[in-house]
């Protein structure tokens, strides 16, 4: 098949810690599926991104005049580097640590800033994610501590972008069906390397990466 | 494209009431997408189906001997008529009334009896739903009364079957993103015809039907 | 304090298997909190219970005439033995195995049949659960396989009954916040004794039991 | 009863728009329950609050030395004004607009910064929310567009803080059981006054406010 890009986005504030590690595992597994799969990892902590101010300029015809090339008319910030990747990709894998049972605020700041990529968007970025493949990875301190809920929160985002949502695939039994589900604490507290020992979690992430690659290969026109 | 089957399943105990009505709307919209789309509506109340007894015979190599043609080795009941439809279809739309915030028991009885269709199944029905398209319709008495949660419960089922999960599509704004979301009470109590006046709900169901038809057309090999 | 009853309900079709075991652990822990706490375990498999037919007679003034002593006017079945326990209790702990990411159908059959206990009920059982304490236990085969979602499904039921909903309490760190979360497969397949080795899961169930007992002691008038 | 404080927190970036309006409705209803109920509204947009950096200093004994009076040892910012309110209150009502199906990032930034209020906290703020009453209000643009999911996300936060979680109470039928559920778009786009016409939504918020006041009055020792 033609070359296809899968973008992975980590929202961990901690460099090279558990969430980054898990995302890399998923992307490597995706690349292993086919020579045509390319991946790109984005680490949100390296970008300055402001929370959406709910100005609605992105979907307002008048406001958009003269700014039709930009999905967000309010902020010029790190998102301007990320929008083109979202437009270019065929698959999107989000990876977040779980804080208080759901996605950390850093991931939600990113999500909220994609309003202009919906069909109501007035720029050429409208419908950037439509029909593409979405899947998630969630890294929780404890065992049943929000991994499922965080993955469902990602899925909600994907559905609003009208994507095809996939989980970890039926190949994988003992772990997490909705995507990659990782647990760190029971073994080693806040250790940024704890995920490396969570064999089940790593497998669930790798299977999720493969599943995205399969779907990217199966869906026409993305 | 070649002919593709979308199966719709209603779990309402009430014939021709709101859930049946909404399912028919979604299936009609799906058929309208392309001449190649055929649909089949299944009404669970017309079948005698027992809840799963958790015997695990369906995924037990020894038990399956001599019974490899049947996904459930414990019960002979109405599911035997439904399994072939699940194997034959390219897309599956589930439609349930919302009871206590989630799917009614009738829908869950059906779901629980599909264990033998997973990859662990020992019959020729293993992987019957894999890679196919899944979407949901939920009919709640009140406004925010479990429609979202019920759709997520269906999505969980689809993900465990390794399906491609879709919502109502980005075409549709003012309603429900996760699928078809219908509300009946605010206007007219337990009226079995109330959904006919829920314009938003009908649209969300029709868009979901179309979205499934689009996905069935886009995904290779299903 | 005066004697208070906590009712525990298991929906497992398998006698003395993992879900029953976990429920007993939670109830024993609850009893340990105070001499005033009494518990009663109900095993749904011992009762014949039909799914709700959505006839709405339970909340229909005319239909209820002459039947005001019964919360369900349609069926005479096992629920008639369970309703008085729900009316008598101060706390309710539900325990279900996880099938396809959510509560098994057996638990949902029970839930759906409590419509007549809502405030719209026309019998003396109306508001039977109001202001009482609710908590859940979920036993999943795999690790992040619906434990969270199943507990949220129980919580939805509790909220509709206007209960005070509690989780496993902040005493407990490495496990499941929303209630008891148990995992069986990773170690030993379908072994009905696998939960006995899930130390984290047992602790989360015991803490949930204690938390319900605390809440029952703290809330006036239930 | 003695005076009790209910704190309401709005995460809307838009002053006096729909979410603020709904929060005020809920707080006014709570005050109406009893002369002993006092309320305080907090608008997060008026504070400068940084996202949690996941440094874990708040629950690290060594790091906490000499800083035991502060729940967060990393940032000095607007949270320092909010922490005392969380410690002082008996009930907490969160109000958020729904972005992409879940709480907006502004609300999650606030939530993530309460790690030091958990029992692992090393300051005198540890357990600040324990046993208190929590409830939520969610304002969505569309009808079934994340109101339920956002309320569940708040509930997850409350459960991790070991609170008693309540919904809108059984008094209220046609709306939202999990708390206040408001819809703005179907009538009037991005109009910041649209919620004023959502009668069902206003009622669900008012009932939630009352329900919190009832619970605050029923639970001993908070």
mmCIF file of N, CA, C and O in Angstrom, chain C residues 56 59 115 118-120 127 130-131 133 148 152-153 155-156 159-173 177-178 211 214-222, chain D residues 56 59 115 118-120 127 130-131 133 148 152-153 155-156 159-173 177-178 211 214-222:
data_model
loop_
_atom_site.group_PDB
_atom_site.id
_atom_site.type_symbol
_atom_site.label_atom_id
_atom_site.label_comp_id
_atom_site.label_asym_id
_atom_site.label_seq_id
_atom_site.Cartn_x
_atom_site.Cartn_y
_atom_site.Cartn_z
ATOM 1 N N UNK C 56 -45.345 -0.778 32.436
ATOM 2 C CA UNK C 56 -45.565 0.473 33.172
ATOM 3 C C UNK C 56 -46.732 0.403 34.158
ATOM 4 O O UNK C 56 -47.150 1.431 34.691
ATOM 5 N N UNK C 59 -46.267 1.988 37.688
ATOM 6 C CA UNK C 59 -46.378 3.424 37.975
ATOM 7 C C UNK C 59 -47.628 4.017 37.323
ATOM 8 O O UNK C 59 -47.671 5.201 36.997
ATOM 9 N N UNK C 115 -38.313 -1.010 38.924
ATOM 10 C CA UNK C 115 -38.994 0.221 38.507
ATOM 11 C C UNK C 115 -40.043 0.654 39.532
ATOM 12 O O UNK C 115 -40.177 1.839 39.848
ATOM 13 N N UNK C 118 -39.172 3.011 42.485
ATOM 14 C CA UNK C 118 -38.892 4.428 42.278
ATOM 15 C C UNK C 118 -40.032 5.255 42.856
ATOM 16 O O UNK C 118 -41.049 4.725 43.284
ATOM 17 N N UNK C 119 -39.875 6.545 42.820
ATOM 18 C CA UNK C 119 -40.913 7.382 43.417
ATOM 19 C C UNK C 119 -42.235 7.339 42.646
ATOM 20 O O UNK C 119 -43.285 7.677 43.167
ATOM 21 N N UNK C 120 -42.165 6.884 41.410
ATOM 22 C CA UNK C 120 -43.380 6.796 40.619
ATOM 23 C C UNK C 120 -44.171 5.542 40.972
ATOM 24 O O UNK C 120 -45.278 5.340 40.490
ATOM 25 N N UNK C 127 -40.030 4.436 46.630
ATOM 26 C CA UNK C 127 -38.922 5.068 47.358
ATOM 27 C C UNK C 127 -38.200 4.125 48.317
ATOM 28 O O UNK C 127 -37.559 4.579 49.271
ATOM 29 N N UNK C 130 -34.422 5.012 48.368
ATOM 30 C CA UNK C 130 -34.072 6.430 48.482
ATOM 31 C C UNK C 130 -33.195 6.737 49.709
ATOM 32 O O UNK C 130 -33.524 6.327 50.821
ATOM 33 N N UNK C 131 -32.155 7.486 49.447
ATOM 34 C CA UNK C 131 -31.222 7.974 50.467
ATOM 35 C C UNK C 131 -30.332 6.882 51.067
ATOM 36 O O UNK C 131 -29.481 7.166 51.908
ATOM 37 N N UNK C 133 -27.483 3.671 50.953
ATOM 38 C CA UNK C 133 -26.113 3.640 50.459
ATOM 39 C C UNK C 133 -25.960 2.539 49.430
ATOM 40 O O UNK C 133 -26.394 1.405 49.654
ATOM 41 N N UNK C 148 -14.500 -1.172 35.611
ATOM 42 C CA UNK C 148 -14.905 0.223 35.827
ATOM 43 C C UNK C 148 -16.296 0.489 35.260
ATOM 44 O O UNK C 148 -17.149 1.091 35.909
ATOM 45 N N UNK C 152 -19.762 1.620 37.117
ATOM 46 C CA UNK C 152 -20.510 2.827 36.731
ATOM 47 C C UNK C 152 -21.948 2.494 36.362
ATOM 48 O O UNK C 152 -22.864 3.294 36.590
ATOM 49 N N UNK C 153 -22.145 1.314 35.786
ATOM 50 C CA UNK C 153 -23.515 0.898 35.454
ATOM 51 C C UNK C 153 -24.332 0.701 36.733
ATOM 52 O O UNK C 153 -25.507 1.091 36.791
ATOM 53 N N UNK C 155 -23.680 2.270 39.534
ATOM 54 C CA UNK C 155 -23.844 3.615 40.082
ATOM 55 C C UNK C 155 -25.021 4.328 39.420
ATOM 56 O O UNK C 155 -25.768 5.059 40.073
ATOM 57 N N UNK C 156 -25.165 4.117 38.124
ATOM 58 C CA UNK C 156 -26.298 4.739 37.418
ATOM 59 C C UNK C 156 -27.617 4.286 38.049
ATOM 60 O O UNK C 156 -28.514 5.091 38.328
ATOM 61 N N UNK C 159 -28.076 5.950 41.399
ATOM 62 C CA UNK C 159 -28.461 7.364 41.288
ATOM 63 C C UNK C 159 -29.935 7.505 40.903
ATOM 64 O O UNK C 159 -30.627 8.401 41.387
ATOM 65 N N UNK C 160 -30.402 6.635 40.030
ATOM 66 C CA UNK C 160 -31.816 6.713 39.649
ATOM 67 C C UNK C 160 -32.698 6.400 40.858
ATOM 68 O O UNK C 160 -33.779 6.957 41.007
ATOM 69 N N UNK C 161 -32.194 5.561 41.745
ATOM 70 C CA UNK C 161 -32.929 5.279 42.988
ATOM 71 C C UNK C 161 -32.644 6.334 44.065
ATOM 72 O O UNK C 161 -33.060 6.151 45.209
ATOM 73 N N UNK C 162 -31.925 7.373 43.701
ATOM 74 C CA UNK C 162 -31.643 8.491 44.620
ATOM 75 C C UNK C 162 -30.889 8.049 45.875
ATOM 76 O O UNK C 162 -31.194 8.478 46.990
ATOM 77 N N UNK C 163 -29.909 7.206 45.672
ATOM 78 C CA UNK C 163 -29.100 6.718 46.788
ATOM 79 C C UNK C 163 -27.831 7.570 46.957
ATOM 80 O O UNK C 163 -27.498 8.384 46.092
ATOM 81 N N UNK C 164 -27.156 7.361 48.053
ATOM 82 C CA UNK C 164 -25.818 7.905 48.243
ATOM 83 C C UNK C 164 -24.825 6.856 47.733
ATOM 84 O O UNK C 164 -24.794 5.735 48.257
ATOM 85 N N UNK C 165 -24.038 7.222 46.748
ATOM 86 C CA UNK C 165 -23.149 6.250 46.113
ATOM 87 C C UNK C 165 -21.737 6.405 46.659
ATOM 88 O O UNK C 165 -21.213 7.525 46.737
ATOM 89 N N UNK C 166 -21.148 5.289 47.047
ATOM 90 C CA UNK C 166 -19.765 5.329 47.539
ATOM 91 C C UNK C 166 -18.905 4.315 46.779
ATOM 92 O O UNK C 166 -19.408 3.368 46.187
ATOM 93 N N UNK C 167 -17.605 4.562 46.799
ATOM 94 C CA UNK C 167 -16.634 3.683 46.151
ATOM 95 C C UNK C 167 -15.910 2.831 47.179
ATOM 96 O O UNK C 167 -16.500 2.404 48.176
ATOM 97 N N UNK C 168 -14.618 2.608 46.940
ATOM 98 C CA UNK C 168 -13.871 1.727 47.847
ATOM 99 C C UNK C 168 -13.212 2.503 48.983
ATOM 100 O O UNK C 168 -12.594 1.902 49.859
ATOM 101 N N UNK C 169 -13.369 3.823 48.964
ATOM 102 C CA UNK C 169 -12.813 4.599 50.074
ATOM 103 C C UNK C 169 -11.362 4.933 49.838
ATOM 104 O O UNK C 169 -10.630 4.210 49.172
ATOM 105 N N UNK C 170 -10.949 6.013 50.401
ATOM 106 C CA UNK C 170 -9.593 6.492 50.114
ATOM 107 C C UNK C 170 -8.540 5.741 50.914
ATOM 108 O O UNK C 170 -7.366 5.985 50.779
ATOM 109 N N UNK C 171 -8.974 4.813 51.763
ATOM 110 C CA UNK C 171 -7.993 4.033 52.514
ATOM 111 C C UNK C 171 -7.137 3.193 51.581
ATOM 112 O O UNK C 171 -5.999 2.832 51.877
ATOM 113 N N UNK C 172 -7.716 2.853 50.460
ATOM 114 C CA UNK C 172 -7.145 1.836 49.605
ATOM 115 C C UNK C 172 -6.509 2.438 48.366
ATOM 116 O O UNK C 172 -7.175 3.058 47.562
ATOM 117 N N UNK C 173 -5.245 2.209 48.190
ATOM 118 C CA UNK C 173 -4.582 2.849 47.075
ATOM 119 C C UNK C 173 -4.452 2.028 45.793
ATOM 120 O O UNK C 173 -4.882 2.471 44.749
ATOM 121 N N UNK C 177 -10.956 2.453 42.502
ATOM 122 C CA UNK C 177 -11.584 3.493 43.313
ATOM 123 C C UNK C 177 -13.105 3.402 43.353
ATOM 124 O O UNK C 177 -13.741 3.822 44.297
ATOM 125 N N UNK C 178 -13.698 2.920 42.270
ATOM 126 C CA UNK C 178 -15.160 3.005 42.148
ATOM 127 C C UNK C 178 -15.896 1.944 42.959
ATOM 128 O O UNK C 178 -17.120 1.975 43.045
ATOM 129 N N UNK C 211 -16.622 0.658 53.593
ATOM 130 C CA UNK C 211 -17.066 2.005 53.229
ATOM 131 C C UNK C 211 -18.586 2.119 53.296
ATOM 132 O O UNK C 211 -19.120 3.134 53.730
ATOM 133 N N UNK C 214 -19.504 2.292 56.953
ATOM 134 C CA UNK C 214 -19.259 3.645 57.474
ATOM 135 C C UNK C 214 -20.401 4.583 57.078
ATOM 136 O O UNK C 214 -20.927 5.330 57.885
ATOM 137 N N UNK C 215 -20.735 4.544 55.790
ATOM 138 C CA UNK C 215 -21.753 5.472 55.286
ATOM 139 C C UNK C 215 -23.105 5.204 55.942
ATOM 140 O O UNK C 215 -23.838 6.129 56.302
ATOM 141 N N UNK C 216 -23.439 3.930 56.101
ATOM 142 C CA UNK C 216 -24.698 3.578 56.761
ATOM 143 C C UNK C 216 -24.725 4.166 58.177
ATOM 144 O O UNK C 216 -25.772 4.625 58.653
ATOM 145 N N UNK C 217 -23.569 4.190 58.820
ATOM 146 C CA UNK C 217 -23.497 4.756 60.167
ATOM 147 C C UNK C 217 -23.542 6.274 60.190
ATOM 148 O O UNK C 217 -23.936 6.877 61.193
ATOM 149 N N UNK C 218 -23.155 6.899 59.100
ATOM 150 C CA UNK C 218 -23.051 8.358 59.067
ATOM 151 C C UNK C 218 -24.344 9.046 58.638
ATOM 152 O O UNK C 218 -24.546 10.222 58.932
ATOM 153 N N UNK C 219 -25.166 8.341 57.864
ATOM 154 C CA UNK C 219 -26.333 8.993 57.257
ATOM 155 C C UNK C 219 -27.558 8.823 58.137
ATOM 156 O O UNK C 219 -27.979 7.700 58.431
ATOM 157 N N UNK C 220 -28.121 9.913 58.533
ATOM 158 C CA UNK C 220 -29.285 9.892 59.422
ATOM 159 C C UNK C 220 -30.527 9.391 58.695
ATOM 160 O O UNK C 220 -30.751 9.695 57.537
ATOM 161 N N UNK C 221 -31.314 8.630 59.394
ATOM 162 C CA UNK C 221 -32.667 8.342 58.927
ATOM 163 C C UNK C 221 -32.774 7.249 57.882
ATOM 164 O O UNK C 221 -33.820 7.123 57.239
ATOM 165 N N UNK C 222 -31.732 6.466 57.691
ATOM 166 C CA UNK C 222 -31.857 5.367 56.719
ATOM 167 C C UNK C 222 -31.734 4.025 57.448
ATOM 168 O O UNK C 222 -31.258 3.951 58.539
ATOM 169 N N UNK D 56 4.726 14.661 42.213
ATOM 170 C CA UNK D 56 4.446 13.811 43.381
ATOM 171 C C UNK D 56 5.019 14.358 44.691
ATOM 172 O O UNK D 56 5.049 13.653 45.693
ATOM 173 N N UNK D 59 2.807 14.166 47.908
ATOM 174 C CA UNK D 59 2.647 12.957 48.727
ATOM 175 C C UNK D 59 3.991 12.302 49.012
ATOM 176 O O UNK D 59 4.077 11.093 49.212
ATOM 177 N N UNK D 115 -4.466 16.619 44.059
ATOM 178 C CA UNK D 115 -3.790 15.377 44.497
ATOM 179 C C UNK D 115 -3.384 15.469 45.974
ATOM 180 O O UNK D 115 -3.519 14.514 46.728
ATOM 181 N N UNK D 118 -5.769 14.308 48.805
ATOM 182 C CA UNK D 118 -6.051 12.897 49.042
ATOM 183 C C UNK D 118 -5.393 12.471 50.354
ATOM 184 O O UNK D 118 -4.651 13.224 50.975
ATOM 185 N N UNK D 119 -5.642 11.262 50.756
ATOM 186 C CA UNK D 119 -5.090 10.819 52.039
ATOM 187 C C UNK D 119 -3.565 10.708 51.999
ATOM 188 O O UNK D 119 -2.917 10.676 53.039
ATOM 189 N N UNK D 120 -3.007 10.645 50.795
ATOM 190 C CA UNK D 120 -1.543 10.554 50.706
ATOM 191 C C UNK D 120 -0.902 11.925 50.883
ATOM 192 O O UNK D 120 0.319 12.034 50.934
ATOM 193 N N UNK D 127 -7.072 14.640 53.079
ATOM 194 C CA UNK D 127 -8.455 14.218 53.370
ATOM 195 C C UNK D 127 -9.441 15.381 53.447
ATOM 196 O O UNK D 127 -10.499 15.244 54.069
ATOM 197 N N UNK D 130 -12.885 14.211 52.067
ATOM 198 C CA UNK D 130 -13.371 12.905 52.523
ATOM 199 C C UNK D 130 -14.744 12.998 53.203
ATOM 200 O O UNK D 130 -14.944 13.819 54.096
ATOM 201 N N UNK D 131 -15.615 12.112 52.775
ATOM 202 C CA UNK D 131 -16.967 11.947 53.342
ATOM 203 C C UNK D 131 -17.918 13.098 53.002
ATOM 204 O O UNK D 131 -19.096 13.066 53.378
ATOM 205 N N UNK D 133 -20.062 15.743 50.378
ATOM 206 C CA UNK D 133 -21.037 15.446 49.331
ATOM 207 C C UNK D 133 -20.580 16.063 48.009
ATOM 208 O O UNK D 133 -20.192 17.242 47.971
ATOM 209 N N UNK D 148 -23.834 13.210 30.198
ATOM 210 C CA UNK D 148 -23.714 12.054 31.088
ATOM 211 C C UNK D 148 -22.251 11.731 31.378
ATOM 212 O O UNK D 148 -21.867 11.489 32.526
ATOM 213 N N UNK D 152 -20.179 11.702 34.918
ATOM 214 C CA UNK D 152 -19.464 10.524 35.414
ATOM 215 C C UNK D 152 -17.987 10.837 35.663
ATOM 216 O O UNK D 152 -17.368 10.274 36.564
ATOM 217 N N UNK D 153 -17.429 11.724 34.851
ATOM 218 C CA UNK D 153 -16.034 12.110 35.065
ATOM 219 C C UNK D 153 -15.892 12.850 36.395
ATOM 220 O O UNK D 153 -14.938 12.639 37.142
ATOM 221 N N UNK D 155 -17.926 12.385 38.922
ATOM 222 C CA UNK D 155 -18.167 11.371 39.953
ATOM 223 C C UNK D 155 -16.891 10.575 40.233
ATOM 224 O O UNK D 155 -16.615 10.213 41.381
ATOM 225 N N UNK D 156 -16.146 10.310 39.177
ATOM 226 C CA UNK D 156 -14.879 9.573 39.381
ATOM 227 C C UNK D 156 -13.972 10.359 40.332
ATOM 228 O O UNK D 156 -13.395 9.811 41.286
ATOM 229 N N UNK D 159 -15.293 10.114 43.850
ATOM 230 C CA UNK D 159 -15.045 8.808 44.474
ATOM 231 C C UNK D 159 -13.587 8.679 44.910
ATOM 232 O O UNK D 159 -13.286 8.105 45.949
ATOM 233 N N UNK D 160 -12.683 9.206 44.097
ATOM 234 C CA UNK D 160 -11.267 9.124 44.488
ATOM 235 C C UNK D 160 -11.028 9.960 45.744
ATOM 236 O O UNK D 160 -10.201 9.611 46.581
ATOM 237 N N UNK D 161 -11.781 11.007 45.915
ATOM 238 C CA UNK D 161 -11.701 11.805 47.144
ATOM 239 C C UNK D 161 -12.563 11.209 48.263
ATOM 240 O O UNK D 161 -12.722 11.838 49.309
ATOM 241 N N UNK D 162 -13.120 10.048 48.032
ATOM 242 C CA UNK D 162 -13.907 9.331 49.053
ATOM 243 C C UNK D 162 -15.122 10.134 49.533
ATOM 244 O O UNK D 162 -15.423 10.182 50.732
ATOM 245 N N UNK D 163 -15.803 10.733 48.610
ATOM 246 C CA UNK D 163 -16.986 11.521 48.936
ATOM 247 C C UNK D 163 -18.261 10.682 48.790
ATOM 248 O O UNK D 163 -18.234 9.576 48.260
ATOM 249 N N UNK D 164 -19.354 11.209 49.280
ATOM 250 C CA UNK D 164 -20.677 10.653 49.006
ATOM 251 C C UNK D 164 -21.202 11.340 47.747
ATOM 252 O O UNK D 164 -21.369 12.561 47.735
ATOM 253 N N UNK D 165 -21.473 10.558 46.732
ATOM 254 C CA UNK D 165 -21.867 11.128 45.444
ATOM 255 C C UNK D 165 -23.379 11.050 45.281
ATOM 256 O O UNK D 165 -23.980 10.003 45.520
ATOM 257 N N UNK D 166 -23.967 12.160 44.883
ATOM 258 C CA UNK D 166 -25.413 12.182 44.647
ATOM 259 C C UNK D 166 -25.723 12.744 43.253
ATOM 260 O O UNK D 166 -24.907 13.446 42.652
ATOM 261 N N UNK D 167 -26.902 12.408 42.763
ATOM 262 C CA UNK D 167 -27.352 12.882 41.459
ATOM 263 C C UNK D 167 -28.393 13.986 41.630
ATOM 264 O O UNK D 167 -28.287 14.810 42.528
ATOM 265 N N UNK D 168 -29.379 13.976 40.752
ATOM 266 C CA UNK D 168 -30.382 15.043 40.798
ATOM 267 C C UNK D 168 -31.566 14.677 41.692
ATOM 268 O O UNK D 168 -32.480 15.481 41.875
ATOM 269 N N UNK D 169 -31.546 13.467 42.249
ATOM 270 C CA UNK D 169 -32.618 13.103 43.157
ATOM 271 C C UNK D 169 -33.827 12.570 42.423
ATOM 272 O O UNK D 169 -34.089 12.924 41.275
ATOM 273 N N UNK D 170 -34.581 11.760 43.085
ATOM 274 C CA UNK D 170 -35.687 11.083 42.406
ATOM 275 C C UNK D 170 -36.915 11.972 42.264
ATOM 276 O O UNK D 170 -37.910 11.582 41.705
ATOM 277 N N UNK D 171 -36.835 13.180 42.801
ATOM 278 C CA UNK D 171 -37.974 14.091 42.653
ATOM 279 C C UNK D 171 -38.189 14.434 41.186
ATOM 280 O O UNK D 171 -39.294 14.763 40.762
ATOM 281 N N UNK D 172 -37.111 14.368 40.441
ATOM 282 C CA UNK D 172 -37.112 14.942 39.116
ATOM 283 C C UNK D 172 -37.159 13.871 38.048
ATOM 284 O O UNK D 172 -36.278 13.053 37.925
ATOM 285 N N UNK D 173 -38.163 13.893 37.223
ATOM 286 C CA UNK D 173 -38.284 12.815 36.258
ATOM 287 C C UNK D 173 -37.711 13.075 34.865
ATOM 288 O O UNK D 173 -36.887 12.319 34.398
ATOM 289 N N UNK D 177 -30.513 12.104 35.422
ATOM 290 C CA UNK D 177 -30.447 11.513 36.757
ATOM 291 C C UNK D 177 -29.123 11.764 37.469
ATOM 292 O O UNK D 177 -29.067 11.818 38.678
ATOM 293 N N UNK D 178 -28.047 11.840 36.695
ATOM 294 C CA UNK D 178 -26.714 11.865 37.321
ATOM 295 C C UNK D 178 -26.356 13.221 37.918
ATOM 296 O O UNK D 178 -25.327 13.350 38.585
ATOM 297 N N UNK D 211 -30.557 18.452 46.282
ATOM 298 C CA UNK D 211 -30.123 17.101 46.704
ATOM 299 C C UNK D 211 -28.827 17.175 47.507
ATOM 300 O O UNK D 211 -28.664 16.435 48.493
ATOM 301 N N UNK D 214 -29.760 18.478 50.932
ATOM 302 C CA UNK D 214 -30.349 17.407 51.745
ATOM 303 C C UNK D 214 -29.243 16.504 52.307
ATOM 304 O O UNK D 214 -29.234 16.162 53.485
ATOM 305 N N UNK D 215 -28.345 16.091 51.425
ATOM 306 C CA UNK D 215 -27.299 15.148 51.848
ATOM 307 C C UNK D 215 -26.395 15.774 52.897
ATOM 308 O O UNK D 215 -26.006 15.116 53.872
ATOM 309 N N UNK D 216 -26.054 17.038 52.703
ATOM 310 C CA UNK D 216 -25.226 17.735 53.690
ATOM 311 C C UNK D 216 -25.924 17.727 55.051
ATOM 312 O O UNK D 216 -25.284 17.591 56.105
ATOM 313 N N UNK D 217 -27.232 17.834 55.035
ATOM 314 C CA UNK D 217 -27.982 17.814 56.285
ATOM 315 C C UNK D 217 -28.109 16.432 56.897
ATOM 316 O O UNK D 217 -28.309 16.288 58.102
ATOM 317 N N UNK D 218 -27.990 15.390 56.062
ATOM 318 C CA UNK D 218 -28.199 14.025 56.546
ATOM 319 C C UNK D 218 -26.935 13.355 57.060
ATOM 320 O O UNK D 218 -27.005 12.402 57.835
ATOM 321 N N UNK D 219 -25.788 13.799 56.555
ATOM 322 C CA UNK D 219 -24.545 13.075 56.864
ATOM 323 C C UNK D 219 -23.868 13.693 58.079
ATOM 324 O O UNK D 219 -23.526 14.872 58.084
ATOM 325 N N UNK D 220 -23.663 12.882 59.073
ATOM 326 C CA UNK D 220 -23.051 13.350 60.327
ATOM 327 C C UNK D 220 -21.571 13.658 60.138
ATOM 328 O O UNK D 220 -20.860 12.946 59.439
ATOM 329 N N UNK D 221 -21.142 14.716 60.796
ATOM 330 C CA UNK D 221 -19.701 14.936 60.939
ATOM 331 C C UNK D 221 -19.004 15.561 59.755
ATOM 332 O O UNK D 221 -17.772 15.547 59.677
ATOM 333 N N UNK D 222 -19.759 16.107 58.814
ATOM 334 C CA UNK D 222 -19.093 16.772 57.683
ATOM 335 C C UNK D 222 -19.423 18.267 57.692
ATOM 336 O O UNK D 222 -20.333 18.694 58.329
#
